[in-house]
Structure formats: structure tokens, C-alpha cells
CSV table of C-alpha atoms in Angstrom, one decimal:
chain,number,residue,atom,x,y,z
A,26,UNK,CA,0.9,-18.2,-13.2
A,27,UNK,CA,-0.9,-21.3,-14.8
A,28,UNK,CA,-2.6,-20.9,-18.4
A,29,UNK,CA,-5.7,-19.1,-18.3
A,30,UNK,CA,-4.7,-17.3,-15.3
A,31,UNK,CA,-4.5,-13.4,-15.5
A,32,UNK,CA,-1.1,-11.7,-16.5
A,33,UNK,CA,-1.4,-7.9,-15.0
A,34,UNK,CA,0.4,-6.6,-17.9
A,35,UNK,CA,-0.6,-7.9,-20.8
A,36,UNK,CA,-4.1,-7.2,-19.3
A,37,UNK,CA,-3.6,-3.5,-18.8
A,38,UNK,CA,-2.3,-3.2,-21.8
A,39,UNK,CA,-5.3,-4.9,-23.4
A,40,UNK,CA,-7.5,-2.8,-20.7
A,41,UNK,CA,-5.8,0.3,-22.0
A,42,UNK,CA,-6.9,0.8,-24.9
A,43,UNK,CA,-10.7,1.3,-23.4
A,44,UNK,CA,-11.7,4.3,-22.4
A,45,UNK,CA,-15.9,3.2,-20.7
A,46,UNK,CA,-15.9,2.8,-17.3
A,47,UNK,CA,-14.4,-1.1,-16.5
A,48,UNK,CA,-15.5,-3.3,-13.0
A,49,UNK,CA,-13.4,-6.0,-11.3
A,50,UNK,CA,-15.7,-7.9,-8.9
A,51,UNK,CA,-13.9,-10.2,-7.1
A,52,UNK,CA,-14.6,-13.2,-4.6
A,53,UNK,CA,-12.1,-13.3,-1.8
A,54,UNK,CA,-12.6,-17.1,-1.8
A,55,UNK,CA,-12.2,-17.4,-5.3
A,56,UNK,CA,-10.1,-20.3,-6.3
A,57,UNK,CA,-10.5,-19.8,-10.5
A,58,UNK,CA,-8.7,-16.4,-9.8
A,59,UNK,CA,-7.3,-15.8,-6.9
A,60,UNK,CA,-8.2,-12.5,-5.5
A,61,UNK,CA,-4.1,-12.2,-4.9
A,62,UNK,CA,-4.0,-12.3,-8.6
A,63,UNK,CA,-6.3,-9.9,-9.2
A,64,UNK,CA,-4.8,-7.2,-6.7
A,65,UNK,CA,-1.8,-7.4,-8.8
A,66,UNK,CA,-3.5,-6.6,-12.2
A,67,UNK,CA,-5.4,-3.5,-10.0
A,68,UNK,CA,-1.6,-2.3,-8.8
A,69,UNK,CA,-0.5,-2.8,-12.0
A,70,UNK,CA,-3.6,-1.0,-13.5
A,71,UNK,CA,-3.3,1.7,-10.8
A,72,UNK,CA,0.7,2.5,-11.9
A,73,UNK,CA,-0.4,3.0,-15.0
A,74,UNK,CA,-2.7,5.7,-14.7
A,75,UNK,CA,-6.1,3.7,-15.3
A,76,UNK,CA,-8.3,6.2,-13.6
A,77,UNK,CA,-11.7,4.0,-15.1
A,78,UNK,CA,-10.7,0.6,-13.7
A,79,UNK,CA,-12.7,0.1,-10.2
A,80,UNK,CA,-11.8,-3.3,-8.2
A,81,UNK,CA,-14.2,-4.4,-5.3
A,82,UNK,CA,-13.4,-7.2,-3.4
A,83,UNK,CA,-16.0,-9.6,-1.4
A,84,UNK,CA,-15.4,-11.8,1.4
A,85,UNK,CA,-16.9,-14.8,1.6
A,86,UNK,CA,-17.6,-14.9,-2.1
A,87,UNK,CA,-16.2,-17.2,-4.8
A,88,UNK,CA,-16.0,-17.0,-8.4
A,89,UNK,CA,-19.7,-16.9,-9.0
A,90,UNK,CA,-20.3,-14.3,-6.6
A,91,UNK,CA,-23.2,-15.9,-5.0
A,92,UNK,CA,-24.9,-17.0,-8.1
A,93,UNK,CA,-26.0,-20.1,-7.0
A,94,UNK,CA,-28.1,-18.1,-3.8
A,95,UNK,CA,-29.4,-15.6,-6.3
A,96,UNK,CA,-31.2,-17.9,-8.5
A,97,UNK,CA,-32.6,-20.5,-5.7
A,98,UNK,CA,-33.8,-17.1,-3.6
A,99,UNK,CA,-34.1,-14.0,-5.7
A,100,UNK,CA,-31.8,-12.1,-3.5
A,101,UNK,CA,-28.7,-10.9,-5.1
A,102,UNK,CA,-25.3,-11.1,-3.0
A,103,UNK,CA,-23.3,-8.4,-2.3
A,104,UNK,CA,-21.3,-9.1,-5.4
A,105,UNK,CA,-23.7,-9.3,-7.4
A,106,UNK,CA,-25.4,-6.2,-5.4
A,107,UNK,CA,-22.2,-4.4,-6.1
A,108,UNK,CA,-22.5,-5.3,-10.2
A,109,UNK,CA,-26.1,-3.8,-10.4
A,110,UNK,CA,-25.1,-0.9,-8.9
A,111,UNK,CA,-22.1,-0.1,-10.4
A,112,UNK,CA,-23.8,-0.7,-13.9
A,113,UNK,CA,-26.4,1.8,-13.0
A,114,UNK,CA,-24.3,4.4,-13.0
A,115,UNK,CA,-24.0,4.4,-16.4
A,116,UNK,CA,-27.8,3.3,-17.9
A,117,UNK,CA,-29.0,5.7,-20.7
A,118,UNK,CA,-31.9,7.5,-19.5
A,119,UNK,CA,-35.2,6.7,-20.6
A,120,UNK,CA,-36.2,8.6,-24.2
């Protein structure tokens, strides 16, 4: 793996320590991080136990995630559909 490039288990073991709720959105296309790379770090994350590490994957996607078509139309991409919905989960409700 190049520099800058996840390394599964110094990653875990940095993700270990944290106990809130962690998501991996990934573009299949992605050619920053390769989704291959990432599958790794969720096996590796997965062998050791991390039961609050969820990975999604998206075809067609790249590293952005569709930002580009999200700010030109207003319509988020299934990534970024995927991030809004997964962060919902854990919004504080309203006082």
C-alpha cells in the first residue's frame, strides 16, 4: 500500500478505542481508496469484534460520492443518501 493509503490494522486499532457508532461509505469506483482496500479494513474490523463499524458500499460512485451532482442539482446520491440516513439514527431529539 502507497502512503496515505489505509493500513487495516493500525486503523482498527485506532478505530478501537471508539466506542459511537462509526460509517464507512464507500465508492466502488473510487480510485483515492480503493473499495478493495477498504473491504480489507471491514474484515479486519469484523475479526476483531467491532460490532459499531458499518461499511456500505456504492456502485458507480467515486470518492466524492456524488458530490459534484448534489451541489449542481440538490439531489443527494445514494452515498450521500446513505450518510444522512445513517447519521439520523443517532440525532438528539429536539429539547
Amino acid at each position: 500500500m502507497g502512503e496515505g493509503q489505509l493500513q487495516p490494522a493500525d486503523d482498527v486499532e485506532l478505530m478501537s478505542k471508539l466506542t459511537m457508532p462509526i460509517g464507512l461509505f464507500q465508492g466502488e469506483v473510487d480510485h483515492n481508496t480503493p473499495a478493495e482496500q477498504v473491504r480489507v479494513l471491514e474484515k479486519t474490523a469484523k475479526a476483531a469484534g467491532k460490532t459499531n463499524m458499518e461499511f456500505r458500499y456504492f456502485d458507480g460512485l467515486d470518492h466524492g460520492l456524488g458530490t459534484i451532482v448534489y451541489f449542481n442539482t440538490g439531489a443527494p446520491s445514494t452515498g450521500y443518501a446513505a450518510i444522512f440516513e445513517f447519521m439520523k439514527q443517532f440525532r438528539r431529539p429536539k429539547e
